[in-house]
mmCIF file of C-alpha atoms and ligand atoms in Angstrom:
data_model
loop_
_atom_site.group_PDB
_atom_site.id
_atom_site.type_symbol
_atom_site.label_atom_id
_atom_site.label_comp_id
_atom_site.label_asym_id
_atom_site.label_seq_id
_atom_site.Cartn_x
_atom_site.Cartn_y
_atom_site.Cartn_z
ATOM 1 C CA MET A 1 113.180 68.114 -16.209
ATOM 2 C CA ILE A 2 110.828 69.473 -13.533
ATOM 3 C CA GLN A 3 107.917 67.290 -12.511
ATOM 4 C CA MET A 4 105.470 67.727 -9.692
ATOM 5 C CA ASN A 5 102.927 65.146 -8.800
ATOM 6 C CA ASN A 6 100.032 66.198 -6.585
ATOM 7 C CA VAL A 7 102.238 68.459 -4.492
ATOM 8 C CA ILE A 8 100.838 69.895 -1.310
ATOM 9 C CA LYS A 9 102.719 72.416 0.803
ATOM 10 C CA LYS A 10 101.227 73.236 4.141
ATOM 11 C CA TYR A 11 103.195 75.749 6.190
ATOM 12 C CA PRO A 12 103.559 75.194 9.946
ATOM 13 C CA ASN A 13 100.958 77.928 10.565
ATOM 14 C CA GLY A 14 98.394 75.852 8.708
ATOM 15 C CA VAL A 15 98.352 77.807 5.422
ATOM 16 C CA VAL A 16 98.082 75.460 2.460
ATOM 17 C CA ALA A 17 100.152 77.307 -0.171
ATOM 18 C CA THR A 18 100.085 74.632 -2.873
ATOM 19 C CA ASN A 19 97.097 72.362 -2.882
ATOM 20 C CA GLY A 20 97.712 69.464 -5.242
ATOM 21 C CA ILE A 21 99.943 70.732 -8.054
ATOM 22 C CA THR A 22 100.829 68.427 -10.931
ATOM 23 C CA ILE A 23 103.036 69.734 -13.753
ATOM 24 C CA ASP A 24 105.722 68.665 -16.185
ATOM 25 C CA ILE A 25 108.232 71.209 -17.495
ATOM 26 C CA ARG A 26 110.535 69.924 -20.183
ATOM 27 C CA GLN A 27 114.127 70.767 -21.053
ATOM 28 C CA GLY A 28 114.373 73.983 -23.044
ATOM 29 C CA GLU A 29 110.968 75.385 -22.098
ATOM 30 C CA PHE A 30 110.364 78.981 -21.074
ATOM 31 C CA VAL A 31 107.640 79.159 -18.450
ATOM 32 C CA TYR A 32 105.972 82.119 -16.769
ATOM 33 C CA VAL A 33 104.292 81.512 -13.433
ATOM 34 C CA VAL A 34 101.505 84.059 -12.909
ATOM 35 C CA GLY A 35 98.656 84.566 -10.480
ATOM 36 C CA PRO A 36 97.360 86.906 -7.782
ATOM 37 C CA SER A 37 99.387 87.868 -4.730
ATOM 38 C CA GLY A 38 99.374 85.041 -2.212
ATOM 39 C CA ALA A 39 98.366 82.462 -4.839
ATOM 40 C CA GLY A 40 101.380 80.267 -4.137
ATOM 41 C CA LYS A 41 103.815 81.234 -6.921
ATOM 42 C CA SER A 42 106.851 81.737 -4.695
ATOM 43 C CA THR A 43 106.065 78.558 -2.804
ATOM 44 C CA PHE A 44 105.837 76.682 -6.111
ATOM 45 C CA ILE A 45 109.244 78.132 -7.114
ATOM 46 C CA LYS A 46 110.811 77.397 -3.706
ATOM 47 C CA LEU A 47 109.727 73.758 -3.944
ATOM 48 C CA MET A 48 111.880 73.487 -7.083
ATOM 49 C CA TYR A 49 115.119 74.134 -5.218
ATOM 50 C CA ARG A 50 114.084 72.674 -1.848
ATOM 51 C CA GLU A 51 113.952 76.024 -0.129
ATOM 52 C CA GLU A 52 110.639 74.540 0.963
ATOM 53 C CA LYS A 53 109.944 70.830 1.263
ATOM 54 C CA ALA A 54 106.654 69.404 0.019
ATOM 55 C CA THR A 55 104.303 68.194 2.730
ATOM 56 C CA SER A 56 103.193 65.467 0.331
ATOM 57 C CA GLY A 57 103.630 64.604 -3.314
ATOM 58 C CA ASP A 58 106.788 64.351 -5.405
ATOM 59 C CA VAL A 59 108.951 67.128 -6.781
ATOM 60 C CA ILE A 60 111.479 65.778 -9.261
ATOM 61 C CA VAL A 61 114.126 68.106 -10.670
ATOM 62 C CA ASN A 62 116.799 66.839 -13.067
ATOM 63 C CA GLY A 63 115.813 63.315 -12.053
ATOM 64 C CA ILE A 64 116.276 63.966 -8.320
ATOM 65 C CA ASN A 65 113.306 63.533 -6.000
ATOM 66 C CA LEU A 66 113.488 66.616 -3.803
ATOM 67 C CA THR A 67 110.817 65.406 -1.405
ATOM 68 C CA THR A 68 112.959 62.526 -0.196
ATOM 69 C CA LEU A 69 116.361 64.201 -0.733
ATOM 70 C CA LYS A 70 118.548 64.208 2.381
ATOM 71 C CA GLN A 71 119.324 67.619 3.856
ATOM 72 C CA SER A 72 123.034 66.948 3.375
ATOM 73 C CA ARG A 73 122.585 66.569 -0.381
ATOM 74 C CA ILE A 74 120.751 69.847 -0.944
ATOM 75 C CA PRO A 75 123.832 72.016 -1.680
ATOM 76 C CA LYS A 76 125.057 69.626 -4.369
ATOM 77 C CA MET A 77 121.596 69.463 -5.939
ATOM 78 C CA ARG A 78 121.368 73.279 -6.012
ATOM 79 C CA ARG A 79 124.605 73.526 -7.945
ATOM 80 C CA GLN A 80 122.711 72.107 -10.919
ATOM 81 C CA LEU A 81 120.281 75.032 -10.802
ATOM 82 C CA GLY A 82 120.526 78.732 -11.502
ATOM 83 C CA ILE A 83 118.481 80.772 -9.047
ATOM 84 C CA VAL A 84 117.640 84.461 -9.459
ATOM 85 C CA PHE A 85 115.820 86.578 -6.875
ATOM 86 C CA GLN A 86 113.841 89.792 -7.014
ATOM 87 C CA ASP A 87 116.342 91.493 -4.690
ATOM 88 C CA PHE A 88 119.473 90.158 -6.481
ATOM 89 C CA LYS A 89 121.195 88.805 -3.328
ATOM 90 C CA LEU A 90 124.729 89.766 -4.325
ATOM 91 C CA LEU A 91 127.576 89.684 -1.825
ATOM 92 C CA PRO A 92 128.083 93.391 -1.013
ATOM 93 C CA ARG A 93 131.800 93.290 -0.277
ATOM 94 C CA LEU A 94 132.737 91.409 -3.420
ATOM 95 C CA THR A 95 133.236 92.992 -6.840
ATOM 96 C CA VAL A 96 131.115 92.078 -9.848
ATOM 97 C CA TYR A 97 133.832 89.684 -10.987
ATOM 98 C CA GLU A 98 134.198 88.122 -7.537
ATOM 99 C CA ASN A 99 130.448 87.668 -7.074
ATOM 100 C CA VAL A 100 130.296 85.573 -10.224
ATOM 101 C CA ALA A 101 133.620 83.781 -9.685
ATOM 102 C CA PHE A 102 132.552 82.780 -6.180
ATOM 103 C CA ALA A 103 129.924 80.402 -7.593
ATOM 104 C CA MET A 104 132.695 78.550 -9.441
ATOM 105 C CA GLU A 105 135.190 78.653 -6.590
ATOM 106 C CA VAL A 106 132.816 76.802 -4.275
ATOM 107 C CA ILE A 107 132.720 73.900 -6.708
ATOM 108 C CA GLU A 108 136.518 74.047 -6.948
ATOM 109 C CA GLU A 109 136.857 74.769 -10.635
ATOM 110 C CA GLN A 110 140.349 75.442 -11.978
ATOM 111 C CA PRO A 111 141.369 79.125 -11.680
ATOM 112 C CA LYS A 112 142.040 79.366 -15.416
ATOM 113 C CA LYS A 113 138.617 78.018 -16.268
ATOM 114 C CA ILE A 114 137.000 80.362 -13.721
ATOM 115 C CA ARG A 115 138.596 83.444 -15.249
ATOM 116 C CA GLN A 116 137.591 82.487 -18.766
ATOM 117 C CA ARG A 117 134.016 81.557 -17.938
ATOM 118 C CA VAL A 118 133.334 84.510 -15.613
ATOM 119 C CA LEU A 119 134.391 86.982 -18.307
ATOM 120 C CA GLU A 120 132.320 85.071 -20.849
ATOM 121 C CA VAL A 121 129.096 85.304 -18.830
ATOM 122 C CA LEU A 122 129.738 88.924 -17.855
ATOM 123 C CA GLU A 123 130.103 89.686 -21.543
ATOM 124 C CA LEU A 124 126.816 87.892 -22.245
ATOM 125 C CA VAL A 125 125.008 90.136 -19.766
ATOM 126 C CA GLY A 126 126.832 93.233 -21.025
ATOM 127 C CA LEU A 127 128.882 93.986 -17.917
ATOM 128 C CA LYS A 128 132.421 93.089 -18.883
ATOM 129 C CA HIS A 129 133.424 96.731 -18.442
ATOM 130 C CA LYS A 130 132.260 96.816 -14.795
ATOM 131 C CA VAL A 131 134.080 93.786 -13.406
ATOM 132 C CA ARG A 132 135.853 95.743 -10.670
ATOM 133 C CA MET A 133 132.837 97.554 -9.327
ATOM 134 C CA LEU A 134 130.971 96.734 -6.138
ATOM 135 C CA PRO A 135 127.223 95.981 -6.207
ATOM 136 C CA SER A 136 126.544 99.310 -4.452
ATOM 137 C CA GLU A 137 128.096 101.105 -7.422
ATOM 138 C CA LEU A 138 125.643 99.531 -9.881
ATOM 139 C CA SER A 139 122.077 100.281 -10.918
ATOM 140 C CA GLY A 140 119.339 97.773 -10.068
ATOM 141 C CA GLY A 141 119.312 96.443 -13.617
ATOM 142 C CA GLU A 142 123.075 96.006 -13.571
ATOM 143 C CA GLN A 143 122.906 94.209 -10.235
ATOM 144 C CA GLN A 144 120.304 91.842 -11.628
ATOM 145 C CA ARG A 145 122.534 91.184 -14.626
ATOM 146 C CA VAL A 146 125.352 90.214 -12.271
ATOM 147 C CA ALA A 147 122.945 87.889 -10.442
ATOM 148 C CA ILE A 148 121.945 86.308 -13.748
ATOM 149 C CA ALA A 149 125.593 85.919 -14.776
ATOM 150 C CA ARG A 150 126.224 84.198 -11.444
ATOM 151 C CA SER A 151 123.193 81.942 -11.909
ATOM 152 C CA ILE A 152 124.408 80.623 -15.269
ATOM 153 C CA VAL A 153 128.159 80.525 -14.699
ATOM 154 C CA ASN A 154 128.112 76.797 -13.873
ATOM 155 C CA MET A 155 125.951 76.013 -16.911
ATOM 156 C CA PRO A 156 122.778 74.857 -15.164
ATOM 157 C CA LYS A 157 120.096 73.118 -17.205
ATOM 158 C CA VAL A 158 117.466 75.327 -15.611
ATOM 159 C CA VAL A 159 117.246 78.879 -14.290
ATOM 160 C CA ILE A 160 114.528 79.504 -11.708
ATOM 161 C CA ALA A 161 113.599 83.117 -11.018
ATOM 162 C CA ASP A 162 111.065 84.655 -8.645
ATOM 163 C CA GLU A 163 109.975 88.074 -9.934
ATOM 164 C CA PRO A 164 113.395 88.891 -11.417
ATOM 165 C CA THR A 165 112.094 92.193 -12.802
ATOM 166 C CA GLY A 166 109.993 93.028 -9.735
ATOM 167 C CA ASN A 167 112.322 95.803 -8.548
ATOM 168 C CA LEU A 168 113.162 97.197 -11.975
ATOM 169 C CA ASP A 169 111.710 99.900 -14.212
ATOM 170 C CA PRO A 170 109.990 98.823 -17.454
ATOM 171 C CA GLU A 171 112.919 99.503 -19.772
ATOM 172 C CA THR A 172 115.404 97.688 -17.553
ATOM 173 C CA SER A 173 112.940 94.809 -17.233
ATOM 174 C CA TRP A 174 112.983 94.398 -21.001
ATOM 175 C CA GLU A 175 116.770 94.278 -20.989
ATOM 176 C CA ILE A 176 116.675 91.547 -18.381
ATOM 177 C CA MET A 177 114.109 89.648 -20.456
ATOM 178 C CA ASN A 178 116.381 89.833 -23.496
ATOM 179 C CA ILE A 179 119.086 88.145 -21.460
ATOM 180 C CA PHE A 180 116.706 85.391 -20.327
ATOM 181 C CA GLU A 181 115.620 84.911 -23.938
ATOM 182 C CA GLU A 182 119.236 84.572 -25.005
ATOM 183 C CA ILE A 183 119.944 82.040 -22.251
ATOM 184 C CA ASN A 184 116.818 80.088 -23.222
ATOM 185 C CA ALA A 185 117.822 80.161 -26.903
ATOM 186 C CA ARG A 186 121.009 78.362 -25.872
ATOM 187 C CA GLY A 187 118.950 75.515 -24.434
ATOM 188 C CA THR A 188 118.500 76.429 -20.769
ATOM 189 C CA THR A 189 115.056 75.943 -19.270
ATOM 190 C CA ILE A 190 113.655 79.126 -17.701
ATOM 191 C CA VAL A 191 110.947 79.202 -15.038
ATOM 192 C CA MET A 192 110.019 82.685 -13.835
ATOM 193 C CA ALA A 193 107.281 83.924 -11.553
ATOM 194 C CA THR A 194 106.168 87.383 -12.627
ATOM 195 C CA HIS A 195 103.524 90.084 -12.219
ATOM 196 C CA ASN A 196 104.652 91.769 -15.436
ATOM 197 C CA ARG A 197 101.622 91.659 -17.694
ATOM 198 C CA GLU A 198 103.278 93.504 -20.570
ATOM 199 C CA ILE A 199 106.181 91.093 -20.779
ATOM 200 C CA VAL A 200 103.975 87.988 -20.591
ATOM 201 C CA ASN A 201 101.634 89.360 -23.258
ATOM 202 C CA THR A 202 104.466 90.380 -25.576
ATOM 203 C CA ILE A 203 107.006 87.570 -25.334
ATOM 204 C CA ARG A 204 104.522 84.722 -25.586
ATOM 205 C CA ARG A 205 105.586 81.578 -23.761
ATOM 206 C CA ARG A 206 104.048 78.865 -21.656
ATOM 207 C CA VAL A 207 101.946 80.394 -18.895
ATOM 208 C CA ILE A 208 101.191 78.490 -15.715
ATOM 209 C CA ALA A 209 98.613 80.392 -13.682
ATOM 210 C CA ILE A 210 98.293 79.546 -10.004
ATOM 211 C CA GLU A 211 95.269 80.511 -7.937
ATOM 212 C CA GLY A 212 94.612 79.425 -4.393
ATOM 213 C CA GLY A 213 97.520 76.969 -4.543
ATOM 214 C CA MET A 214 96.205 75.189 -7.612
ATOM 215 C CA ILE A 215 96.944 75.304 -11.338
ATOM 216 C CA ALA A 216 94.173 77.436 -12.805
ATOM 217 C CA ARG A 217 95.584 77.480 -16.340
ATOM 218 C CA ASP A 218 98.516 76.001 -18.217
ATOM 219 C CA GLU A 219 98.760 77.316 -21.735
ATOM 220 C CA TYR A 220 101.474 77.546 -24.393
ATOM 221 C CA GLY A 221 101.603 81.086 -25.761
ATOM 222 C CA GLY A 222 99.011 82.171 -23.213
ATOM 223 C CA ASP A 223 98.423 85.688 -21.964
ATOM 224 C CA TYR A 224 98.787 87.172 -18.507
ATOM 225 C CA GLY A 225 95.085 87.103 -17.989
ATOM 226 C CA TYR A 226 94.381 89.163 -14.863
ATOM 227 C CA GLU A 227 92.866 92.621 -14.609
ATOM 228 C CA GLY A 228 94.638 95.526 -12.944
HETATM 229 N N1 LIG B 1 106.989 80.804 5.319
HETATM 230 C C1 LIG B 1 105.653 80.880 5.336
HETATM 231 N N2 LIG B 1 104.956 80.525 6.417
HETATM 232 C C2 LIG B 1 103.614 80.577 6.436
HETATM 233 N N3 LIG B 1 102.859 80.957 5.399
HETATM 234 C C3 LIG B 1 103.497 81.315 4.276
HETATM 235 C C4 LIG B 1 104.927 81.308 4.180
HETATM 236 N N4 LIG B 1 105.266 81.711 2.949
HETATM 237 C C5 LIG B 1 104.124 81.973 2.304
HETATM 238 N N5 LIG B 1 103.063 81.739 3.093
HETATM 239 C C6 LIG B 1 101.639 81.863 2.720
HETATM 240 O O1 LIG B 1 101.408 80.981 1.640
HETATM 241 C C7 LIG B 1 100.565 81.585 0.672
HETATM 242 C C8 LIG B 1 101.263 81.634 -0.667
HETATM 243 O O2 LIG B 1 102.363 82.514 -0.561
HETATM 244 P P1 LIG B 1 103.385 82.751 -1.750
HETATM 245 O O3 LIG B 1 104.502 83.573 -1.226
HETATM 246 O O4 LIG B 1 103.749 81.450 -2.359
HETATM 247 O O5 LIG B 1 102.482 83.608 -2.765
HETATM 248 P P2 LIG B 1 102.847 84.372 -4.105
HETATM 249 O O6 LIG B 1 101.931 83.879 -5.153
HETATM 250 O O7 LIG B 1 104.302 84.254 -4.374
HETATM 251 O O8 LIG B 1 102.468 85.876 -3.786
HETATM 252 P P3 LIG B 1 103.138 87.250 -4.306
HETATM 253 O O9 LIG B 1 102.630 87.477 -5.694
HETATM 254 O O10 LIG B 1 102.625 88.274 -3.353
HETATM 255 O O11 LIG B 1 104.630 87.094 -4.262
HETATM 256 C C9 LIG B 1 100.178 82.950 1.243
HETATM 257 O O12 LIG B 1 98.942 82.810 1.899
HETATM 258 C C10 LIG B 1 101.289 83.247 2.215
HETATM 259 O O13 LIG B 1 100.837 84.066 3.252
HETATM 260 MG MG1 LIG B 2 105.856 85.608 -4.479
#
């Protein structure tokens, strides 16, 4: 589902953020990406949706080689992915309902199907009662739930998240994790970069540790593994 073969990403300023990464993530897996600040986690995640393009090596997602993918085909490729950010990235002038529906409108789904599916995913994340609210009227945890609902509304095979609980308090972070667990239980692959030691050590999943742009550890049921 996600394969990388000796992937190197060198930024224009000369920083080598990933220095020969080879991995294989299979359908249905739940993967934490851990490692010190500046290790290359976000770069690794960004390579998966072509926010960054590999300098060399192949990145293959859902059978598509992102390294050779034409710029013009990126939007279509991204529609197959769910992407969740630390800072939610909701559209501030749209309601909860509209933020989620928008993701289906851009792929021109039928209005009837949009209504049904949007309410279904908002129910899954526990926000059906706040459909008319604006993002500014929600707590951080609620905003992240809207972002997750949006990320899964088109039924992607994989959800990619960069520190999705990074701006949230511990209790809210657990609620968000429960939602990811539920999504994963339904068959969706989850890849999330995180600094949350407690979560990684409690909900044991595959742990890919990155240090200095390289895979330092790749362990099923592994722990977080860093001090402090
Ligand atoms: N757009 C960019 N241009 C140049 N250098 C960059 C860019 N983005 C990241 N870097 C550098 O690449 C390295 C890896 O950064 P990255 O953001 O992938 O780390 P990270 O593991 O996500 O860190 P954190 O835990 O702090 O989020 C760092 O040295 C960073 O300064
Ligand atoms: Mg990062």
